mmCIF file of N, CA and C in Angstrom:
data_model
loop_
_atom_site.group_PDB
_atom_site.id
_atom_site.type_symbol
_atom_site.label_atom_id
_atom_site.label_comp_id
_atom_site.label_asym_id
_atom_site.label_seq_id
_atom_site.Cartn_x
_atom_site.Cartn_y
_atom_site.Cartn_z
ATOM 1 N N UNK A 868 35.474 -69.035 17.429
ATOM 2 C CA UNK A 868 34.623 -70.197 17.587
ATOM 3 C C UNK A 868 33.424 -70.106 16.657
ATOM 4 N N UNK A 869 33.292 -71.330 16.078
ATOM 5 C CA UNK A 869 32.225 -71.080 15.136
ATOM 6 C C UNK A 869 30.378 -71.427 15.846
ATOM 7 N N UNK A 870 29.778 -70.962 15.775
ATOM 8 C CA UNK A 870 28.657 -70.688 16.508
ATOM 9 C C UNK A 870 27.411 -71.505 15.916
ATOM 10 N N UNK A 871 27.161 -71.936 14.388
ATOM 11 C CA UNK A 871 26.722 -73.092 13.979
ATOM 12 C C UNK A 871 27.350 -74.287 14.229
ATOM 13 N N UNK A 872 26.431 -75.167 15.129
ATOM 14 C CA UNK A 872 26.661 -76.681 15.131
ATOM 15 C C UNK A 872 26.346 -77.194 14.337
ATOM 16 N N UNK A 873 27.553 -77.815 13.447
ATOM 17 C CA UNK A 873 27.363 -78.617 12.254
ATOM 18 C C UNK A 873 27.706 -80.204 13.143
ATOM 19 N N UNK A 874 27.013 -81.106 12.663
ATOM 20 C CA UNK A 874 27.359 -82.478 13.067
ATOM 21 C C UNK A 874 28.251 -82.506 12.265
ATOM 22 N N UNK A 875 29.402 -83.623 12.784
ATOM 23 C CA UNK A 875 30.268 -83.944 11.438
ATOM 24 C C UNK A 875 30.306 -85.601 12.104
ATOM 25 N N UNK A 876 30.358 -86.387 11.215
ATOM 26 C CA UNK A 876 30.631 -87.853 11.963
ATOM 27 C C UNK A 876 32.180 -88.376 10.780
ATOM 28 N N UNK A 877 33.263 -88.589 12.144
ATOM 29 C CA UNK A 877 34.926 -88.961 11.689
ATOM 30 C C UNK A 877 34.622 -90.263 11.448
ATOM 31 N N UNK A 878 35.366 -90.663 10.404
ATOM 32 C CA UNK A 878 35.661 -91.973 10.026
ATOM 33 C C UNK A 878 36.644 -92.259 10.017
ATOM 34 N N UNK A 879 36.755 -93.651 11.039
ATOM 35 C CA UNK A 879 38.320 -93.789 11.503
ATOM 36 C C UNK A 879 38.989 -93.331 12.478
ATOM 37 N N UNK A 880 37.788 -92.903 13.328
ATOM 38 C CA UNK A 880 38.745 -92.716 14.644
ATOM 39 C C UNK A 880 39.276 -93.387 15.240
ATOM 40 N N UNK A 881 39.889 -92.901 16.353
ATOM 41 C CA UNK A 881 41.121 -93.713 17.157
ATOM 42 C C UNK A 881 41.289 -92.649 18.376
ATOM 43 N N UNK A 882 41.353 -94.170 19.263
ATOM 44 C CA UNK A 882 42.215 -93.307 20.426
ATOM 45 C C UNK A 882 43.375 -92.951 20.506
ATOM 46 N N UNK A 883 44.310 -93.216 19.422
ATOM 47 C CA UNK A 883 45.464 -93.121 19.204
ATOM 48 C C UNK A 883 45.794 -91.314 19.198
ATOM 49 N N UNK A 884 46.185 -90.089 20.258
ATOM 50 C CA UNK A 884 46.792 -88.785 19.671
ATOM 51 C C UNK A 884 47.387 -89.016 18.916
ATOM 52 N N UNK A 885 48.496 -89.500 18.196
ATOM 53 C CA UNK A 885 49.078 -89.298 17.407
ATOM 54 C C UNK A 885 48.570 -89.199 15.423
ATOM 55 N N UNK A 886 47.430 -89.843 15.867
ATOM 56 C CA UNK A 886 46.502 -90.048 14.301
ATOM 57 C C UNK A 886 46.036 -88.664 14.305
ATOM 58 N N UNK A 887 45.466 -88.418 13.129
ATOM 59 C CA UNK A 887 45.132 -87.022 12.385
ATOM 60 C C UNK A 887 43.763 -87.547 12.665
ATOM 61 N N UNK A 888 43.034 -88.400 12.521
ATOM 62 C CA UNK A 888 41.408 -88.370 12.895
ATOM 63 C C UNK A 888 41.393 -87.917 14.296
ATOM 64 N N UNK A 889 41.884 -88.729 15.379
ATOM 65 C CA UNK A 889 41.999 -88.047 16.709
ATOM 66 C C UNK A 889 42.500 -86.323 16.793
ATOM 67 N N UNK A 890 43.702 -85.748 16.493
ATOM 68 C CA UNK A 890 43.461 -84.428 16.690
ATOM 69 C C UNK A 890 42.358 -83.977 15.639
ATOM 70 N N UNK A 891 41.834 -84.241 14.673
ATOM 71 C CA UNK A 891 40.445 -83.672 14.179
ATOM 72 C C UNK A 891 39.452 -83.099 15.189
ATOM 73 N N UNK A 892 39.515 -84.684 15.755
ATOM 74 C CA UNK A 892 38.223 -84.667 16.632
ATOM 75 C C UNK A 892 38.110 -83.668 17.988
ATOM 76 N N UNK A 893 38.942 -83.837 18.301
ATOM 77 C CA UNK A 893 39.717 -82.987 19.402
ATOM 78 C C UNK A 893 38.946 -81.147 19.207
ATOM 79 N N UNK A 894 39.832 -80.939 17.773
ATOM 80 C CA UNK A 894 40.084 -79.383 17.027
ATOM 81 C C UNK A 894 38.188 -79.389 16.847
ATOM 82 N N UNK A 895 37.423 -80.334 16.007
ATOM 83 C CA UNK A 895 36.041 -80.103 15.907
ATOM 84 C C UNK A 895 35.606 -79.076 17.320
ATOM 85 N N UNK A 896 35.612 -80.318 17.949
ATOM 86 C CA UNK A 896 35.002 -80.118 20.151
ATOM 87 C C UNK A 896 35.448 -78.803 19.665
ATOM 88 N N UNK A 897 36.549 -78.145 20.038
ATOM 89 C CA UNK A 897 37.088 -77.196 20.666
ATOM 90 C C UNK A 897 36.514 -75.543 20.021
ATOM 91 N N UNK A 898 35.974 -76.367 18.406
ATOM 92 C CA UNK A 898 35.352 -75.192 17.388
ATOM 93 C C UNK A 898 33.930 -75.387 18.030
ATOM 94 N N UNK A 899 33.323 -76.106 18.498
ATOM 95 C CA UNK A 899 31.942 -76.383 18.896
ATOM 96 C C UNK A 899 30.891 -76.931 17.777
ATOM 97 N N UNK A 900 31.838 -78.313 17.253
ATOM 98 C CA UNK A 900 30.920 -78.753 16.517
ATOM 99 C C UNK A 900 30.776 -80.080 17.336
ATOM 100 N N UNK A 901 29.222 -80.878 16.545
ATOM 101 C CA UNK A 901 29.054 -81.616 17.154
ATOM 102 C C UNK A 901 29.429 -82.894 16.347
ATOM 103 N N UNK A 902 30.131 -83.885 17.277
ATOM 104 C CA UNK A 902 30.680 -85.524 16.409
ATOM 105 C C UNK A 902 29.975 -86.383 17.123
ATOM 106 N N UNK A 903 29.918 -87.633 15.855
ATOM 107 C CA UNK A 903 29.823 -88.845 16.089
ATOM 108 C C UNK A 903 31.082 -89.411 15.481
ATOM 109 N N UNK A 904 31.805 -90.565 16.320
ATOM 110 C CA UNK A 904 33.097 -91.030 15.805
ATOM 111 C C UNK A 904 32.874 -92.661 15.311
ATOM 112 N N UNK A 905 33.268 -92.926 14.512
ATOM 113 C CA UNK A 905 33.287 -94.482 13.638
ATOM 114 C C UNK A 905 34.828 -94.765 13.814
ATOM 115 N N UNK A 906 34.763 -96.093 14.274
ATOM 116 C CA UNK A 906 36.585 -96.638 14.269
ATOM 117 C C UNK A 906 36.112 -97.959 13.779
ATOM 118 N N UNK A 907 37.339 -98.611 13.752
ATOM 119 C CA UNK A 907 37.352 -99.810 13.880
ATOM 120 C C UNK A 907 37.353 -100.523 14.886
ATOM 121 N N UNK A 908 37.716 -99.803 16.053
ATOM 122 C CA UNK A 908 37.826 -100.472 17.885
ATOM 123 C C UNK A 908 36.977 -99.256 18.680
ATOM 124 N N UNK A 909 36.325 -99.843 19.076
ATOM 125 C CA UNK A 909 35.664 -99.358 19.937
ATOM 126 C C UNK A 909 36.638 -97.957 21.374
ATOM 127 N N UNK A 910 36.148 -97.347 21.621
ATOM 128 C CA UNK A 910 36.759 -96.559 22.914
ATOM 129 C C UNK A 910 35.985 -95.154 22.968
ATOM 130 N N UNK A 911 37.057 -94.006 23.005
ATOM 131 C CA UNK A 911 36.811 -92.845 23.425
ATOM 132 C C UNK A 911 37.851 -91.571 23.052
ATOM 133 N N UNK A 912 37.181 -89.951 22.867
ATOM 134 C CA UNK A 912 38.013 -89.512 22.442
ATOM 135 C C UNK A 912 37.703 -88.100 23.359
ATOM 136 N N UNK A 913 38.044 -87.847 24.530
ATOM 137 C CA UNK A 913 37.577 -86.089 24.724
ATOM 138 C C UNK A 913 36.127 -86.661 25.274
ATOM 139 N N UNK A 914 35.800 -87.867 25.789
ATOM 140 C CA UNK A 914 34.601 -88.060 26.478
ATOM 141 C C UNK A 914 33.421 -88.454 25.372
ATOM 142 N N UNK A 915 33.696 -89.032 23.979
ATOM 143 C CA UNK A 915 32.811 -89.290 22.794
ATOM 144 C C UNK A 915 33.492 -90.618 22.839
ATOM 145 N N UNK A 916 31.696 -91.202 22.466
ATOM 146 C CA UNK A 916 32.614 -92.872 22.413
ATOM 147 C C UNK A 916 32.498 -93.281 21.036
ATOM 148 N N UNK A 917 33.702 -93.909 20.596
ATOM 149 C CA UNK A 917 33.896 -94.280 18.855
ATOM 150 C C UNK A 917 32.784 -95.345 18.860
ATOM 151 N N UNK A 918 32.177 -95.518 18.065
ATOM 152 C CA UNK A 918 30.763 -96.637 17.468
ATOM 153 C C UNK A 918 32.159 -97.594 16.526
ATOM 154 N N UNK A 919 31.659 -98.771 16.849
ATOM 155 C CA UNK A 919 32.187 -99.962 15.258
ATOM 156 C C UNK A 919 31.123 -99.835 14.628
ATOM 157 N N UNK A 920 31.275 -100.411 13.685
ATOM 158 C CA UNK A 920 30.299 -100.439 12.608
ATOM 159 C C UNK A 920 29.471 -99.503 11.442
ATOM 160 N N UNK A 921 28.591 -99.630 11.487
ATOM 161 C CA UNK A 921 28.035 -98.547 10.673
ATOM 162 C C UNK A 921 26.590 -98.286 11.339
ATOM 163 N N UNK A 922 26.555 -97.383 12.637
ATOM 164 C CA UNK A 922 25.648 -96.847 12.794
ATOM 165 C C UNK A 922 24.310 -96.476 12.275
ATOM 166 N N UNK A 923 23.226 -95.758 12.681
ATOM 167 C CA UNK A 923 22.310 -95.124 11.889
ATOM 168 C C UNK A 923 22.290 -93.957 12.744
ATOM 169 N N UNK A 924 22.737 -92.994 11.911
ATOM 170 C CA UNK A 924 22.903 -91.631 12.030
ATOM 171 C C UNK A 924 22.098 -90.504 11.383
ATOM 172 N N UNK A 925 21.669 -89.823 12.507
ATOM 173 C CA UNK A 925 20.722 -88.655 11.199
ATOM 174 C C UNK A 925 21.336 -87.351 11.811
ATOM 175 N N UNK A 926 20.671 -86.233 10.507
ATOM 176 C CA UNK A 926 20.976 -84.737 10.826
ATOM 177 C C UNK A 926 22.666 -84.559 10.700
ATOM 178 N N UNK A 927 23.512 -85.571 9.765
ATOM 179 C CA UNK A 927 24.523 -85.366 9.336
ATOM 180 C C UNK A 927 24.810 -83.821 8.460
ATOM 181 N N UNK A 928 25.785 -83.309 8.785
ATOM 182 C CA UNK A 928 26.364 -81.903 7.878
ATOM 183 C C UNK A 928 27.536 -82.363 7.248
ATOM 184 N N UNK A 929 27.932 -82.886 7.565
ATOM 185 C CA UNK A 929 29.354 -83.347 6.910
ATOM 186 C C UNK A 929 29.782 -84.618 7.920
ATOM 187 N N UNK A 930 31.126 -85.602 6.336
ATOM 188 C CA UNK A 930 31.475 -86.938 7.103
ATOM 189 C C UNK A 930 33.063 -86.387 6.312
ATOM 190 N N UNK A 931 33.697 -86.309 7.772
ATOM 191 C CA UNK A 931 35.395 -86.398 7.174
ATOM 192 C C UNK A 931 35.743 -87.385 7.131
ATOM 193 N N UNK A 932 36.546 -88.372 6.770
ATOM 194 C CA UNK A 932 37.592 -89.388 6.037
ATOM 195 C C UNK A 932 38.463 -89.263 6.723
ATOM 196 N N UNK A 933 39.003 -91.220 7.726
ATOM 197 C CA UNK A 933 40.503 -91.128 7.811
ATOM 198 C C UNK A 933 40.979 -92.178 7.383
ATOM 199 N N UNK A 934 40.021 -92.948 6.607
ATOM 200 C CA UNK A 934 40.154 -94.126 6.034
ATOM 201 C C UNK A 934 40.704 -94.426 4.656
ATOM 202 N N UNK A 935 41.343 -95.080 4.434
ATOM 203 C CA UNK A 935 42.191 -94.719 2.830
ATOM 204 C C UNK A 935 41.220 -95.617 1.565
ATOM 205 N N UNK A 936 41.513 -95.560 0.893
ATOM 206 C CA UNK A 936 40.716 -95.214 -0.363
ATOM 207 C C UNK A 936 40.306 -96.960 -0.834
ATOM 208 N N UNK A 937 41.925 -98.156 -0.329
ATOM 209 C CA UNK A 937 41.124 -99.678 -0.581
ATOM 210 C C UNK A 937 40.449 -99.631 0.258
ATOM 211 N N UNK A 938 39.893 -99.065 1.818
ATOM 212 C CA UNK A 938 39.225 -99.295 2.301
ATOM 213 C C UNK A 938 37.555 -99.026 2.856
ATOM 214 N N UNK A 939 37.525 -98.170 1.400
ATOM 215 C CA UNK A 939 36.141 -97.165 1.322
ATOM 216 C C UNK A 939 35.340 -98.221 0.542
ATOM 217 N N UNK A 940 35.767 -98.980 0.178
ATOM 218 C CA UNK A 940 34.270 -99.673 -0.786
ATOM 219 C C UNK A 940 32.959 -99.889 -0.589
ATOM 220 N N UNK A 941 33.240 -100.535 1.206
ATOM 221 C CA UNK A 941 32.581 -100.876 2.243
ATOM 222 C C UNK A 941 31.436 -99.849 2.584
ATOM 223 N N UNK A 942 31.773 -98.439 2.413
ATOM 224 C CA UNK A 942 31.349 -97.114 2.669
ATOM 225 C C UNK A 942 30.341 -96.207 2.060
ATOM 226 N N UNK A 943 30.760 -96.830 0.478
ATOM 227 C CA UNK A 943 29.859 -96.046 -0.048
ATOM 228 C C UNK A 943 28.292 -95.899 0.173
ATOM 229 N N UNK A 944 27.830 -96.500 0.306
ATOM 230 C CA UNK A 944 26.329 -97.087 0.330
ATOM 231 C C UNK A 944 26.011 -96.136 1.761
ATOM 232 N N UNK A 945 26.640 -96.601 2.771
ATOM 233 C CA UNK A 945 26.562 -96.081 3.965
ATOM 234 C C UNK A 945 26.479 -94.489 3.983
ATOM 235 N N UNK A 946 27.856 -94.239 3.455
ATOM 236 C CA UNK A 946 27.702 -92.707 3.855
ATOM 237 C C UNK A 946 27.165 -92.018 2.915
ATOM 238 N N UNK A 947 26.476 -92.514 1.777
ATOM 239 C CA UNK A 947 25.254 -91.942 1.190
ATOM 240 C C UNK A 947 23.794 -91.853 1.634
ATOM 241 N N UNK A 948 23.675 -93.151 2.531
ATOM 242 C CA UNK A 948 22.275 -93.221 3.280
ATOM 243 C C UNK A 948 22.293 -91.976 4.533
ATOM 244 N N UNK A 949 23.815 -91.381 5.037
ATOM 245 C CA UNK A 949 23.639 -90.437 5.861
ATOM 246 C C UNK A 949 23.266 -89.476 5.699
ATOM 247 N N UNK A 950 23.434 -89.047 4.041
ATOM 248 C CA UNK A 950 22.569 -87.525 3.467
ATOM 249 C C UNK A 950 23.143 -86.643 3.979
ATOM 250 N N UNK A 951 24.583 -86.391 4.345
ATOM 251 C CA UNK A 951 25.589 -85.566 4.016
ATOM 252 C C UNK A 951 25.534 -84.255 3.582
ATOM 253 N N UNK A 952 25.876 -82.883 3.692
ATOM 254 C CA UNK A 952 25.855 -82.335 2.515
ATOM 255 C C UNK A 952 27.217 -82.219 1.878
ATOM 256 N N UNK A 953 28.265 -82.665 2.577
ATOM 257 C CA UNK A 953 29.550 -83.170 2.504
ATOM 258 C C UNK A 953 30.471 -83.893 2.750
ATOM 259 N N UNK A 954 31.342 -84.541 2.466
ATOM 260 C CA UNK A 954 32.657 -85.346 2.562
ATOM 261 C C UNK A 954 33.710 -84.933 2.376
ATOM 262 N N UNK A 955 34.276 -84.900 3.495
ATOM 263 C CA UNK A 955 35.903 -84.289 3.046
ATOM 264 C C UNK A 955 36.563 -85.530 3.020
ATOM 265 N N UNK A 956 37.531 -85.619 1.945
ATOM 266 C CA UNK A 956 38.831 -86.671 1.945
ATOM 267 C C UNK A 956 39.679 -86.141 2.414
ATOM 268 N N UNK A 957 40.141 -86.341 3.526
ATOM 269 C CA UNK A 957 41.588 -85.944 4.079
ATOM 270 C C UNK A 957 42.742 -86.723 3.241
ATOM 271 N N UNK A 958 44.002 -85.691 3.426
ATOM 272 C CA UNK A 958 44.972 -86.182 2.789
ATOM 273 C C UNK A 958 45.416 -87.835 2.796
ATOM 274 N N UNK A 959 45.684 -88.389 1.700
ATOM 275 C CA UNK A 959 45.429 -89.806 1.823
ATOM 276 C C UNK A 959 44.128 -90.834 1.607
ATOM 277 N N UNK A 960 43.254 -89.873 1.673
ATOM 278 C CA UNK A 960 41.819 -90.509 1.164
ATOM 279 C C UNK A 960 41.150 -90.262 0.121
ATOM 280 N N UNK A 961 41.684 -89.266 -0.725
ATOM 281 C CA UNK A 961 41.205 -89.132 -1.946
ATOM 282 C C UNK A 961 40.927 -90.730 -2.477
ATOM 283 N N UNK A 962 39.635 -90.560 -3.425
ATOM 284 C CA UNK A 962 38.772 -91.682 -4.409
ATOM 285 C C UNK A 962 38.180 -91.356 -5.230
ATOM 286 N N UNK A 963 38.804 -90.928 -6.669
ATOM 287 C CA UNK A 963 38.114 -90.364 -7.224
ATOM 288 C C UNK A 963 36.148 -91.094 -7.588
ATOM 289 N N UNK A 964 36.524 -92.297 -7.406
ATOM 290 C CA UNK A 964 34.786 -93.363 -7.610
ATOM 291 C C UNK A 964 34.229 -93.014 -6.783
ATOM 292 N N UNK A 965 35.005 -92.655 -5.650
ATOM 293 C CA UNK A 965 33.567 -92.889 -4.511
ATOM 294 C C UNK A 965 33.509 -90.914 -4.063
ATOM 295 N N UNK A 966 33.868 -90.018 -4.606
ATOM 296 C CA UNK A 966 33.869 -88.545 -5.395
ATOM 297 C C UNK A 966 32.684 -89.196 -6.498
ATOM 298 N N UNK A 967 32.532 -89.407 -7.506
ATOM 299 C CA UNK A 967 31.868 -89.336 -8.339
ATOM 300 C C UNK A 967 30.650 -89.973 -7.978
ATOM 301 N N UNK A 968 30.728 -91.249 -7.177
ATOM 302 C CA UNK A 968 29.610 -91.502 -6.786
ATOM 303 C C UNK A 968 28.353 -90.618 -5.438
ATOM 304 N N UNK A 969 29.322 -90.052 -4.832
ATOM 305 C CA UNK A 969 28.702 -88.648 -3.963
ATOM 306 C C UNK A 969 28.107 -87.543 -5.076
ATOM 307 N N UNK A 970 28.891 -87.130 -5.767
ATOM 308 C CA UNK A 970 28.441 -86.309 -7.048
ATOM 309 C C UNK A 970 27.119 -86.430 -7.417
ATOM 310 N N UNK A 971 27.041 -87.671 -8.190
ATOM 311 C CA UNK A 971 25.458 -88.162 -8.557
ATOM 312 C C UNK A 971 24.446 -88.216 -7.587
ATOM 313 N N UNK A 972 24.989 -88.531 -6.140
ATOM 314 C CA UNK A 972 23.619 -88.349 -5.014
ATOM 315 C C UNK A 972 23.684 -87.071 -4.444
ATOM 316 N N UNK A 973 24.022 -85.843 -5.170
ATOM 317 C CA UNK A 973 23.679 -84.398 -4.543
ATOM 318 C C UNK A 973 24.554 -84.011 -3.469
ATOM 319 N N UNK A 974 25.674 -84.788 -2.848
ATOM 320 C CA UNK A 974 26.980 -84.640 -1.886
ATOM 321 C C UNK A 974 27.842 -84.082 -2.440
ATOM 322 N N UNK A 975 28.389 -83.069 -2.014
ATOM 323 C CA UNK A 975 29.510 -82.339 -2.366
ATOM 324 C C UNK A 975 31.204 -83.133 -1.476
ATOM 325 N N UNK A 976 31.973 -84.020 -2.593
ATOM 326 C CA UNK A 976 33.060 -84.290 -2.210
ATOM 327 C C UNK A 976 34.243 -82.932 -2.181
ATOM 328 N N UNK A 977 35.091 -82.989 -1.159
ATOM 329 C CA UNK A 977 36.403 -82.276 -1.240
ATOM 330 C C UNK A 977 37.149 -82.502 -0.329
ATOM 331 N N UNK A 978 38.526 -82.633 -0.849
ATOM 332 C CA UNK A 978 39.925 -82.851 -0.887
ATOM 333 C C UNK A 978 40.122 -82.236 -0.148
ATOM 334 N N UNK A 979 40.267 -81.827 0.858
ATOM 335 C CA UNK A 979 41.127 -81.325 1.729
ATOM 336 C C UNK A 979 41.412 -81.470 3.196
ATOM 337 N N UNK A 980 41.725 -80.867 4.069
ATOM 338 C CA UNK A 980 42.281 -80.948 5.614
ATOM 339 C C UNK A 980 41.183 -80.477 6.458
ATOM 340 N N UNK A 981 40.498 -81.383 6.889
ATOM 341 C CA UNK A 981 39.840 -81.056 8.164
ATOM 342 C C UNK A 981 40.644 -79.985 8.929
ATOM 343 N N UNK A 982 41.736 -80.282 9.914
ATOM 344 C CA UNK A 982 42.211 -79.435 10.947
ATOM 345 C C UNK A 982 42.740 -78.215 10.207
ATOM 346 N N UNK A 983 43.087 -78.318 8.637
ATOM 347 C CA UNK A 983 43.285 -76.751 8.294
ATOM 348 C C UNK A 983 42.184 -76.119 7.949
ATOM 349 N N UNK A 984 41.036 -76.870 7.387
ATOM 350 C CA UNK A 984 39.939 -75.879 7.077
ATOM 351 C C UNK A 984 39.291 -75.139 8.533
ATOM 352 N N UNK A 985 39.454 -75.797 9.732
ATOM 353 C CA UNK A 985 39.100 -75.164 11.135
ATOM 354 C C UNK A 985 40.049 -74.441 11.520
ATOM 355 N N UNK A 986 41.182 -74.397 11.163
ATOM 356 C CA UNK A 986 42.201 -73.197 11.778
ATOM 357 C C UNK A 986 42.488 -72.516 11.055
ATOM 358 N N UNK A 987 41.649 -72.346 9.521
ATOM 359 C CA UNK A 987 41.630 -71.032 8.845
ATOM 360 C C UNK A 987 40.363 -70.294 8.384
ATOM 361 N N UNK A 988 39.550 -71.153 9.175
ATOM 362 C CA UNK A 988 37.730 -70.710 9.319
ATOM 363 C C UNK A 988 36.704 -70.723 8.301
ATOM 364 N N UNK A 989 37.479 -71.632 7.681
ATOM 365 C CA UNK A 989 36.462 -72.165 6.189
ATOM 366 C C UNK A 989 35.973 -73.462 6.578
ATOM 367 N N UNK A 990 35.962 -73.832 7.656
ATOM 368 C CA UNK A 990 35.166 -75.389 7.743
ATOM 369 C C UNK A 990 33.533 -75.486 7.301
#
């Protein structure tokens, strides 16, 4: 269990188990980090309630991605005002524009798997 609480806020959650943002969120809890969840429908995940919209969020550590890449345009602006010190693109969300545009505001983008970077202890 990792013993720093990093906030991470999911994009694209769902109450749906079967989605990869939902077991994320799940695997986060269980490492003892702390979430805020963004969907498109409102609900709940493990007792966290998904926000619509675009919140105002502070003391962000990282924003994982379950949203695919036509649908980030909307995003950028946003999850730069969260001051991040990261973004992961989960598989399927790679962008390289909106990567380059994190780049220039001091955010470190990367490619990879939420639920594998926590079950091999590099999160």
């Amino acid at each position: 269990m990792n013993t720093s609480r990093k906030k991470t806020v999911v994009i694209g959650a769902t109450e749906n188990p079967a989605r990869y943002a939902n077991q994320a969120t799940r695997s986060l809890l269980r490492y003892g980090h702390d979430v805020e969840l963004i969907g498109l429908r409102a609900g709940t995940v493990a007792g966290h309630t998904i926000q619509t919209g675009q919140p105002v969020l502070d003391d962000v550590d990282t924003v994982t991605l379950y949203v695919g890449p036509q649908n980030q345009a909307n995003l950028y602006d946003y999850v730069k005002a969260m001051k991040p010190r990261r973004v992961i693109f989960n598989p399927g969300t790679e962008n390289p524009t909106f990567e380059r545009e994190l780049q220039q505001a001091g955010i470190e983008p990367i490619e990879a798997c939420t639920l594998v970077m926590l079950s091999v202890g590099n999160y």
